Amino acid sequence: MPELPEVETTVRGLARVLQGRRIASVEARRADLRRSFPEDLGQRLTGATVTSLGRRAKYGLIHTDRGDTMVFHLGMSGSWRIDHATIEKHDHLLLQTDDGTRLALNDPRRFGSVDLITTDELQEWPPFQALGPEPFELDARDLQSRLRGRTAAIKLLLGDQRIVAGLGNIYVCEALYRAGIHPKRAAGSVSLDRLKRLVEGISAVLDEAIEAGGSTLKDFISPDGELGYFSKSFAVYDREGQPCRCGGSVRRIVQGGRSTFYCPHCQH
Ligand SMILES: [Zn+2]
């Protein structure tokens, strides 16, 4: 599943070809993904100029000079392709810019989405309303106050979009490892010092993944057609039974129905 670094990598890749360009044509090749494409998508986007791109949680944002923002989510299997040679079965949305660049949103499993939202009203858009701060904008003291008194496991709360936006399972595991925090520790009992290390760990692990072009995912391809390779440098994620740097071995447990990987020796 595309995680935040893949979305950020995608947005940066799209910005190189879309920023400042006029959208010459829009073709939806089916009516929906997870939900329907906006009925007026073509009408509102055709002829609009892309002013900038951005990201909120795992949503990509394409802002236009008409006061609209196209908001896309890659779901489980979505990716954008640029100047593709052929149109493939799962290319569900095609865009072309005024300089002839062609873009295709491919999504075999169709858990992704495309919406068109008035830019000024993005904050009030229901999926964005309850989102916590971006992982790169986290502040340890603010995090501490939001976790105060919470007895739920820190691992579970870090995966809660209301606490931190868009931080997926892989990065929660890796950041907890870097901060030396046991994934089952009661969230409210983590000291401010440890939370500072956690906030640094979250930024660092995401930065490294973005630098590497996004992580893993067998079928994720960046807009440049390159496979991400960050998975090779995971310290604990998906490494059950393999050695930790400390000489111990990585353990897997299940929390909230999802796998947690950690080192019992390094994390308390
Ligand atoms: Zn260890």
PDB file of C-alpha atoms and ligand atoms in Angstrom:
ATOM      1  CA  MET A   1       0.000   0.000   0.000  1.00  0.00           C
ATOM      2  CA  PRO A   2       1.465   3.407  -0.878  1.00  0.00           C
ATOM      3  CA  GLU A   3       2.526   5.100   2.350  1.00  0.00           C
ATOM      4  CA  LEU A   4       3.230   8.765   3.027  1.00  0.00           C
ATOM      5  CA  PRO A   5       6.744   8.709   1.465  1.00  0.00           C
ATOM      6  CA  GLU A   6       5.369   7.215  -1.768  1.00  0.00           C
ATOM      7  CA  VAL A   7       2.665   9.882  -1.860  1.00  0.00           C
ATOM      8  CA  GLU A   8       5.251  12.620  -1.245  1.00  0.00           C
ATOM      9  CA  THR A   9       7.513  11.146  -3.945  1.00  0.00           C
ATOM     10  CA  THR A  10       4.535  10.976  -6.315  1.00  0.00           C
ATOM     11  CA  VAL A  11       3.572  14.591  -5.619  1.00  0.00           C
ATOM     12  CA  ARG A  12       7.155  15.761  -6.249  1.00  0.00           C
ATOM     13  CA  GLY A  13       7.288  13.752  -9.471  1.00  0.00           C
ATOM     14  CA  LEU A  14       3.967  15.164 -10.649  1.00  0.00           C
ATOM     15  CA  ALA A  15       5.034  18.713  -9.744  1.00  0.00           C
ATOM     16  CA  ARG A  16       7.914  18.504 -12.208  1.00  0.00           C
ATOM     17  CA  VAL A  17       5.516  18.052 -15.118  1.00  0.00           C
ATOM     18  CA  LEU A  18       2.333  19.756 -13.867  1.00  0.00           C
ATOM     19  CA  GLN A  19       3.379  22.929 -12.061  1.00  0.00           C
ATOM     20  CA  GLY A  20       2.516  25.964 -14.181  1.00  0.00           C
ATOM     21  CA  ARG A  21       1.009  23.827 -16.954  1.00  0.00           C
ATOM     22  CA  ARG A  22      -2.488  24.108 -18.328  1.00  0.00           C
ATOM     23  CA  ILE A  23      -4.576  20.943 -18.371  1.00  0.00           C
ATOM     24  CA  ALA A  24      -5.557  20.399 -21.996  1.00  0.00           C
ATOM     25  CA  SER A  25      -7.689  17.293 -21.603  1.00  0.00           C
ATOM     26  CA  VAL A  26      -9.223  15.070 -18.938  1.00  0.00           C
ATOM     27  CA  GLU A  27     -10.618  11.610 -19.607  1.00  0.00           C
ATOM     28  CA  ALA A  28     -12.199   9.406 -16.951  1.00  0.00           C
ATOM     29  CA  ARG A  29     -12.267   5.883 -18.381  1.00  0.00           C
ATOM     30  CA  ARG A  30     -14.776   4.602 -15.837  1.00  0.00           C
ATOM     31  CA  ALA A  31     -17.271   6.273 -13.476  1.00  0.00           C
ATOM     32  CA  ASP A  32     -15.596   5.540 -10.162  1.00  0.00           C
ATOM     33  CA  LEU A  33     -12.737   4.240  -8.057  1.00  0.00           C
ATOM     34  CA  ARG A  34     -13.589   3.742  -4.365  1.00  0.00           C
ATOM     35  CA  ARG A  35     -16.247   6.385  -5.004  1.00  0.00           C
ATOM     36  CA  SER A  36     -17.481   8.163  -8.130  1.00  0.00           C
ATOM     37  CA  PHE A  37     -15.277  10.635  -9.932  1.00  0.00           C
ATOM     38  CA  PRO A  38     -16.854  14.115  -9.643  1.00  0.00           C
ATOM     39  CA  GLU A  39     -19.365  14.457 -12.479  1.00  0.00           C
ATOM     40  CA  ASP A  40     -17.940  17.826 -13.492  1.00  0.00           C
ATOM     41  CA  LEU A  41     -14.271  16.787 -13.179  1.00  0.00           C
ATOM     42  CA  GLY A  42     -13.518  17.267 -16.882  1.00  0.00           C
ATOM     43  CA  GLN A  43     -15.429  20.519 -17.135  1.00  0.00           C
ATOM     44  CA  ARG A  44     -13.739  22.086 -14.093  1.00  0.00           C
ATOM     45  CA  LEU A  45     -10.192  20.856 -14.806  1.00  0.00           C
ATOM     46  CA  THR A  46      -9.960  21.283 -18.575  1.00  0.00           C
ATOM     47  CA  GLY A  47      -8.300  24.618 -19.334  1.00  0.00           C
ATOM     48  CA  ALA A  48      -7.269  25.187 -15.702  1.00  0.00           C
ATOM     49  CA  THR A  49      -3.634  25.941 -14.907  1.00  0.00           C
ATOM     50  CA  VAL A  50      -1.912  24.025 -12.104  1.00  0.00           C
ATOM     51  CA  THR A  51      -0.570  26.599  -9.658  1.00  0.00           C
ATOM     52  CA  SER A  52       1.068  24.244  -7.130  1.00  0.00           C
ATOM     53  CA  LEU A  53       0.968  20.758  -5.674  1.00  0.00           C
ATOM     54  CA  GLY A  54       0.992  19.541  -2.096  1.00  0.00           C
ATOM     55  CA  ARG A  55       0.194  16.705   0.252  1.00  0.00           C
ATOM     56  CA  ARG A  56      -2.013  16.273   3.333  1.00  0.00           C
ATOM     57  CA  ALA A  57      -1.638  12.931   5.158  1.00  0.00           C
ATOM     58  CA  LYS A  58      -1.705  10.380   2.328  1.00  0.00           C
ATOM     59  CA  TYR A  59      -3.653  12.603  -0.069  1.00  0.00           C
ATOM     60  CA  GLY A  60      -1.992  14.358  -3.010  1.00  0.00           C
ATOM     61  CA  LEU A  61      -3.213  17.897  -3.772  1.00  0.00           C
ATOM     62  CA  ILE A  62      -3.190  19.526  -7.216  1.00  0.00           C
ATOM     63  CA  HIS A  63      -4.191  23.194  -6.888  1.00  0.00           C
ATOM     64  CA  THR A  64      -5.499  25.118  -9.909  1.00  0.00           C
ATOM     65  CA  ASP A  65      -6.001  28.768 -10.795  1.00  0.00           C
ATOM     66  CA  ARG A  66      -9.780  28.241 -10.759  1.00  0.00           C
ATOM     67  CA  GLY A  67      -9.880  27.879  -6.987  1.00  0.00           C
ATOM     68  CA  ASP A  68     -10.303  24.111  -7.228  1.00  0.00           C
ATOM     69  CA  THR A  69      -7.998  21.449  -5.807  1.00  0.00           C
ATOM     70  CA  MET A  70      -7.937  17.963  -7.232  1.00  0.00           C
ATOM     71  CA  VAL A  71      -7.408  15.647  -4.256  1.00  0.00           C
ATOM     72  CA  PHE A  72      -6.212  12.125  -5.024  1.00  0.00           C
ATOM     73  CA  HIS A  73      -5.622   9.085  -2.843  1.00  0.00           C
ATOM     74  CA  LEU A  74      -3.667   6.092  -4.117  1.00  0.00           C
ATOM     75  CA  GLY A  75      -5.609   3.581  -2.000  1.00  0.00           C
ATOM     76  CA  MET A  76      -3.998   0.136  -1.961  1.00  0.00           C
ATOM     77  CA  SER A  77      -2.488   0.007  -5.429  1.00  0.00           C
ATOM     78  CA  GLY A  78      -2.652   3.402  -7.142  1.00  0.00           C
ATOM     79  CA  SER A  79       0.194   5.046  -9.042  1.00  0.00           C
ATOM     80  CA  TRP A  80       0.620   7.784 -11.626  1.00  0.00           C
ATOM     81  CA  ARG A  81       2.483   7.120 -14.841  1.00  0.00           C
ATOM     82  CA  ILE A  82       3.981   9.844 -16.971  1.00  0.00           C
ATOM     83  CA  ASP A  83       4.255   9.674 -20.764  1.00  0.00           C
ATOM     84  CA  HIS A  84       3.223   6.036 -20.795  1.00  0.00           C
ATOM     85  CA  ALA A  85       3.681   4.299 -24.141  1.00  0.00           C
ATOM     86  CA  THR A  86       0.366   2.467 -23.984  1.00  0.00           C
ATOM     87  CA  ILE A  87      -2.918   2.836 -22.124  1.00  0.00           C
ATOM     88  CA  GLU A  88      -3.326  -0.071 -19.728  1.00  0.00           C
ATOM     89  CA  LYS A  89      -6.411  -1.817 -18.462  1.00  0.00           C
ATOM     90  CA  HIS A  90      -6.262  -0.154 -15.049  1.00  0.00           C
ATOM     91  CA  ASP A  91      -5.499   3.394 -16.255  1.00  0.00           C
ATOM     92  CA  HIS A  92      -8.719   4.957 -14.999  1.00  0.00           C
ATOM     93  CA  LEU A  93      -8.002   8.666 -15.378  1.00  0.00           C
ATOM     94  CA  LEU A  94      -5.970  10.291 -18.160  1.00  0.00           C
ATOM     95  CA  LEU A  95      -4.720  13.880 -18.177  1.00  0.00           C
ATOM     96  CA  GLN A  96      -2.805  15.753 -20.842  1.00  0.00           C
ATOM     97  CA  THR A  97      -1.073  19.093 -20.373  1.00  0.00           C
ATOM     98  CA  ASP A  98      -0.670  21.937 -22.862  1.00  0.00           C
ATOM     99  CA  ASP A  99       2.901  20.830 -23.627  1.00  0.00           C
ATOM    100  CA  GLY A 100       1.727  17.338 -24.552  1.00  0.00           C
ATOM    101  CA  THR A 101       2.736  15.522 -21.359  1.00  0.00           C
ATOM    102  CA  ARG A 102       0.394  12.600 -20.715  1.00  0.00           C
ATOM    103  CA  LEU A 103      -0.459  11.319 -17.228  1.00  0.00           C
ATOM    104  CA  ALA A 104      -2.356   8.197 -16.260  1.00  0.00           C
ATOM    105  CA  LEU A 105      -3.722   7.275 -12.836  1.00  0.00           C
ATOM    106  CA  ASN A 106      -3.483   3.482 -12.654  1.00  0.00           C
ATOM    107  CA  ASP A 107      -5.267   1.630  -9.850  1.00  0.00           C
ATOM    108  CA  PRO A 108      -5.908  -2.126 -10.303  1.00  0.00           C
ATOM    109  CA  ARG A 109      -7.708  -2.580  -6.973  1.00  0.00           C
ATOM    110  CA  ARG A 110      -9.609   0.732  -7.164  1.00  0.00           C
ATOM    111  CA  PHE A 111      -9.373   1.650  -3.472  1.00  0.00           C
ATOM    112  CA  GLY A 112      -8.093   5.085  -4.477  1.00  0.00           C
ATOM    113  CA  SER A 113     -10.151   8.239  -4.953  1.00  0.00           C
ATOM    114  CA  VAL A 114     -10.248  11.498  -6.890  1.00  0.00           C
ATOM    115  CA  ASP A 115     -12.186  14.505  -5.606  1.00  0.00           C
ATOM    116  CA  LEU A 116     -12.438  18.125  -6.630  1.00  0.00           C
ATOM    117  CA  ILE A 117     -12.679  20.464  -3.657  1.00  0.00           C
ATOM    118  CA  THR A 118     -12.843  24.259  -3.453  1.00  0.00           C
ATOM    119  CA  THR A 119      -9.304  25.168  -2.337  1.00  0.00           C
ATOM    120  CA  ASP A 120     -10.505  27.608   0.334  1.00  0.00           C
ATOM    121  CA  GLU A 121     -12.657  24.878   1.883  1.00  0.00           C
ATOM    122  CA  LEU A 122     -10.042  22.104   2.004  1.00  0.00           C
ATOM    123  CA  GLN A 123      -9.686  22.278   5.790  1.00  0.00           C
ATOM    124  CA  GLU A 124     -13.404  21.685   6.202  1.00  0.00           C
ATOM    125  CA  TRP A 125     -13.504  18.767   3.756  1.00  0.00           C
ATOM    126  CA  PRO A 126     -14.769  15.847   5.923  1.00  0.00           C
ATOM    127  CA  PRO A 127     -11.749  13.505   5.423  1.00  0.00           C
ATOM    128  CA  PHE A 128      -9.433  16.370   6.491  1.00  0.00           C
ATOM    129  CA  GLN A 129     -11.469  17.744   9.399  1.00  0.00           C
ATOM    130  CA  ALA A 130     -10.358  15.357  12.118  1.00  0.00           C
ATOM    131  CA  LEU A 131      -6.762  14.877  10.931  1.00  0.00           C
ATOM    132  CA  GLY A 132      -3.975  15.498  13.423  1.00  0.00           C
ATOM    133  CA  PRO A 133      -0.792  17.416  12.543  1.00  0.00           C
ATOM    134  CA  GLU A 134       1.503  16.348   9.719  1.00  0.00           C
ATOM    135  CA  PRO A 135       4.339  14.096  10.952  1.00  0.00           C
ATOM    136  CA  PHE A 136       6.917  16.721   9.923  1.00  0.00           C
ATOM    137  CA  GLU A 137       5.122  19.364  11.987  1.00  0.00           C
ATOM    138  CA  LEU A 138       4.875  17.334  15.185  1.00  0.00           C
ATOM    139  CA  ASP A 139       5.913  19.007  18.401  1.00  0.00           C
ATOM    140  CA  ALA A 140       6.924  16.798  21.334  1.00  0.00           C
ATOM    141  CA  ARG A 141       5.150  18.954  23.964  1.00  0.00           C
ATOM    142  CA  ASP A 142       1.972  19.088  21.911  1.00  0.00           C
ATOM    143  CA  LEU A 143       2.141  15.327  21.402  1.00  0.00           C
ATOM    144  CA  GLN A 144       2.658  14.833  25.133  1.00  0.00           C
ATOM    145  CA  SER A 145      -0.435  16.860  25.956  1.00  0.00           C
ATOM    146  CA  ARG A 146      -2.516  14.881  23.477  1.00  0.00           C
ATOM    147  CA  LEU A 147      -1.295  11.549  24.874  1.00  0.00           C
ATOM    148  CA  ARG A 148      -1.663  12.572  28.526  1.00  0.00           C
ATOM    149  CA  GLY A 149      -3.701  10.090  30.546  1.00  0.00           C
ATOM    150  CA  ARG A 150      -4.045   7.708  27.604  1.00  0.00           C
ATOM    151  CA  THR A 151      -3.500   4.090  28.581  1.00  0.00           C
ATOM    152  CA  ALA A 152      -3.731   2.682  25.037  1.00  0.00           C
ATOM    153  CA  ALA A 153      -0.479   1.354  23.560  1.00  0.00           C
ATOM    154  CA  ILE A 154       1.703   4.054  22.004  1.00  0.00           C
ATOM    155  CA  LYS A 155       1.911   2.006  18.796  1.00  0.00           C
ATOM    156  CA  LEU A 156      -1.870   2.100  18.356  1.00  0.00           C
ATOM    157  CA  LEU A 157      -2.201   5.828  19.031  1.00  0.00           C
ATOM    158  CA  LEU A 158       0.598   6.746  16.603  1.00  0.00           C
ATOM    159  CA  GLY A 159      -1.369   4.931  13.919  1.00  0.00           C
ATOM    160  CA  ASP A 160      -4.471   6.993  14.757  1.00  0.00           C
ATOM    161  CA  GLN A 161      -4.959   9.702  12.093  1.00  0.00           C
ATOM    162  CA  ARG A 162      -6.368  12.083  14.725  1.00  0.00           C
ATOM    163  CA  ILE A 163      -3.070  11.988  16.658  1.00  0.00           C
ATOM    164  CA  VAL A 164      -0.659  12.075  13.671  1.00  0.00           C
ATOM    165  CA  ALA A 165      -1.827  12.319  10.055  1.00  0.00           C
ATOM    166  CA  GLY A 166      -0.753   9.748   7.507  1.00  0.00           C
ATOM    167  CA  LEU A 167       1.846   7.817   9.495  1.00  0.00           C
ATOM    168  CA  GLY A 168       1.567   4.177   8.382  1.00  0.00           C
ATOM    169  CA  ASN A 169       2.424   0.940  10.150  1.00  0.00           C
ATOM    170  CA  ILE A 170       5.938   0.660   8.696  1.00  0.00           C
ATOM    171  CA  TYR A 171       7.012   4.099   9.888  1.00  0.00           C
ATOM    172  CA  VAL A 172       5.387   3.792  13.321  1.00  0.00           C
ATOM    173  CA  CYS A 173       7.406   0.586  13.899  1.00  0.00           C
ATOM    174  CA  GLU A 174      10.650   2.125  12.666  1.00  0.00           C
ATOM    175  CA  ALA A 175      10.212   5.389  14.618  1.00  0.00           C
ATOM    176  CA  LEU A 176       9.428   3.566  17.885  1.00  0.00           C
ATOM    177  CA  TYR A 177      12.578   1.497  17.382  1.00  0.00           C
ATOM    178  CA  ARG A 178      14.681   4.621  16.840  1.00  0.00           C
ATOM    179  CA  ALA A 179      13.249   6.193  19.994  1.00  0.00           C
ATOM    180  CA  GLY A 180      13.752   2.987  22.032  1.00  0.00           C
ATOM    181  CA  ILE A 181      10.069   2.892  22.993  1.00  0.00           C
ATOM    182  CA  HIS A 182       8.301  -0.445  23.506  1.00  0.00           C
ATOM    183  CA  PRO A 183       5.245  -0.561  21.195  1.00  0.00           C
ATOM    184  CA  LYS A 184       2.966  -1.760  24.034  1.00  0.00           C
ATOM    185  CA  ARG A 185       3.933   1.016  26.431  1.00  0.00           C
ATOM    186  CA  ALA A 186       0.962   3.083  27.665  1.00  0.00           C
ATOM    187  CA  ALA A 187       0.994   6.226  25.512  1.00  0.00           C
ATOM    188  CA  GLY A 188       0.521   8.573  28.475  1.00  0.00           C
ATOM    189  CA  SER A 189       3.546   7.129  30.300  1.00  0.00           C
ATOM    190  CA  VAL A 190       6.175   8.040  27.680  1.00  0.00           C
ATOM    191  CA  SER A 191       8.472  10.791  28.987  1.00  0.00           C
ATOM    192  CA  LEU A 192       8.938  14.096  27.173  1.00  0.00           C
ATOM    193  CA  ASP A 193      12.554  13.138  26.467  1.00  0.00           C
ATOM    194  CA  ARG A 194      11.479   9.960  24.756  1.00  0.00           C
ATOM    195  CA  LEU A 195       8.754  11.820  22.841  1.00  0.00           C
ATOM    196  CA  LYS A 196      11.398  14.239  21.565  1.00  0.00           C
ATOM    197  CA  ARG A 197      13.410  11.279  20.271  1.00  0.00           C
ATOM    198  CA  LEU A 198      10.236   9.853  18.787  1.00  0.00           C
ATOM    199  CA  VAL A 199       9.385  13.075  16.928  1.00  0.00           C
ATOM    200  CA  GLU A 200      12.962  13.189  15.577  1.00  0.00           C
ATOM    201  CA  GLY A 201      12.756   9.507  14.645  1.00  0.00           C
ATOM    202  CA  ILE A 202       9.497  10.006  12.751  1.00  0.00           C
ATOM    203  CA  SER A 203      10.931  12.876  10.683  1.00  0.00           C
ATOM    204  CA  ALA A 204      14.202  11.059  10.066  1.00  0.00           C
ATOM    205  CA  VAL A 205      12.687   7.778   8.940  1.00  0.00           C
ATOM    206  CA  LEU A 206      10.209   9.532   6.635  1.00  0.00           C
ATOM    207  CA  ASP A 207      12.930  11.801   5.214  1.00  0.00           C
ATOM    208  CA  GLU A 208      15.136   8.815   4.467  1.00  0.00           C
ATOM    209  CA  ALA A 209      12.272   6.993   2.771  1.00  0.00           C
ATOM    210  CA  ILE A 210      11.423  10.039   0.650  1.00  0.00           C
ATOM    211  CA  GLU A 211      15.083  10.431  -0.278  1.00  0.00           C
ATOM    212  CA  ALA A 212      15.093   6.786  -1.326  1.00  0.00           C
ATOM    213  CA  GLY A 213      12.064   7.399  -3.524  1.00  0.00           C
ATOM    214  CA  GLY A 214       9.416   5.896  -1.275  1.00  0.00           C
ATOM    215  CA  SER A 215       9.438   2.474   0.272  1.00  0.00           C
ATOM    216  CA  THR A 216       8.693  -1.101  -0.614  1.00  0.00           C
ATOM    217  CA  LEU A 217       5.584  -2.212  -2.216  1.00  0.00           C
ATOM    218  CA  LYS A 218       6.014  -4.747  -4.833  1.00  0.00           C
ATOM    219  CA  ASP A 219       3.840  -2.863  -7.245  1.00  0.00           C
ATOM    220  CA  PHE A 220       4.608   0.728  -6.410  1.00  0.00           C
ATOM    221  CA  ILE A 221       6.357   2.623  -9.160  1.00  0.00           C
ATOM    222  CA  SER A 222       7.272   6.280  -8.784  1.00  0.00           C
ATOM    223  CA  PRO A 223       6.232   8.689 -11.552  1.00  0.00           C
ATOM    224  CA  ASP A 224       9.713   8.255 -13.010  1.00  0.00           C
ATOM    225  CA  GLY A 225       9.132   4.538 -13.312  1.00  0.00           C
ATOM    226  CA  GLU A 226      11.650   3.714 -10.600  1.00  0.00           C
ATOM    227  CA  LEU A 227      10.935   1.206  -7.888  1.00  0.00           C
ATOM    228  CA  GLY A 228      11.409   2.490  -4.363  1.00  0.00           C
ATOM    229  CA  TYR A 229      14.068   0.657  -2.392  1.00  0.00           C
ATOM    230  CA  PHE A 230      13.809   1.977   1.148  1.00  0.00           C
ATOM    231  CA  SER A 231      12.618  -1.412   2.411  1.00  0.00           C
ATOM    232  CA  LYS A 232      16.195  -2.636   2.326  1.00  0.00           C
ATOM    233  CA  SER A 233      17.123  -0.329   5.175  1.00  0.00           C
ATOM    234  CA  PHE A 234      14.324  -1.140   7.621  1.00  0.00           C
ATOM    235  CA  ALA A 235      15.714  -1.876  11.079  1.00  0.00           C
ATOM    236  CA  VAL A 236      12.747  -3.908  12.357  1.00  0.00           C
ATOM    237  CA  TYR A 237       9.805  -3.820   9.938  1.00  0.00           C
ATOM    238  CA  ASP A 238       9.108  -7.215   8.351  1.00  0.00           C
ATOM    239  CA  ARG A 239      12.288  -8.616   9.924  1.00  0.00           C
ATOM    240  CA  GLU A 240      10.848 -11.112  12.424  1.00  0.00           C
ATOM    241  CA  GLY A 241      13.569 -13.413  13.795  1.00  0.00           C
ATOM    242  CA  GLN A 242      16.341 -11.499  12.066  1.00  0.00           C
ATOM    243  CA  PRO A 243      19.167  -9.900  14.057  1.00  0.00           C
ATOM    244  CA  CYS A 244      18.932  -6.415  15.531  1.00  0.00           C
ATOM    245  CA  ARG A 245      22.067  -4.278  15.638  1.00  0.00           C
ATOM    246  CA  CYS A 246      22.259  -5.050  19.380  1.00  0.00           C
ATOM    247  CA  GLY A 247      22.741  -8.767  18.705  1.00  0.00           C
ATOM    248  CA  GLY A 248      19.208  -9.695  19.823  1.00  0.00           C
ATOM    249  CA  SER A 249      16.494 -10.628  17.377  1.00  0.00           C
ATOM    250  CA  VAL A 250      13.465  -8.779  16.054  1.00  0.00           C
ATOM    251  CA  ARG A 251      10.102  -9.932  17.383  1.00  0.00           C
ATOM    252  CA  ARG A 252       6.640  -9.674  15.810  1.00  0.00           C
ATOM    253  CA  ILE A 253       3.413  -9.189  17.763  1.00  0.00           C
ATOM    254  CA  VAL A 254      -0.104  -8.276  16.615  1.00  0.00           C
ATOM    255  CA  GLN A 255      -1.683  -5.045  17.864  1.00  0.00           C
ATOM    256  CA  GLY A 256      -5.060  -3.817  16.667  1.00  0.00           C
ATOM    257  CA  GLY A 257      -5.046  -6.542  14.023  1.00  0.00           C
ATOM    258  CA  ARG A 258      -1.753  -5.400  12.496  1.00  0.00           C
ATOM    259  CA  SER A 259       1.804  -6.658  12.834  1.00  0.00           C
ATOM    260  CA  THR A 260       4.213  -4.776  15.046  1.00  0.00           C
ATOM    261  CA  PHE A 261       7.943  -5.452  14.722  1.00  0.00           C
ATOM    262  CA  TYR A 262      10.295  -4.429  17.516  1.00  0.00           C
ATOM    263  CA  CYS A 263      13.443  -5.377  19.420  1.00  0.00           C
ATOM    264  CA  PRO A 264      12.680  -6.436  23.029  1.00  0.00           C
ATOM    265  CA  HIS A 265      16.246  -5.600  24.023  1.00  0.00           C
ATOM    266  CA  CYS A 266      16.362  -2.070  22.559  1.00  0.00           C
ATOM    267  CA  GLN A 267      12.776  -0.953  23.224  1.00  0.00           C
ATOM    268  CA  HIS A 268      11.335  -0.471  26.745  1.00  0.00           C
TER     269      HIS A 268
HETATM  270 ZN    ZN B   1      18.013  -4.479  19.538  1.00  0.00          ZN
END
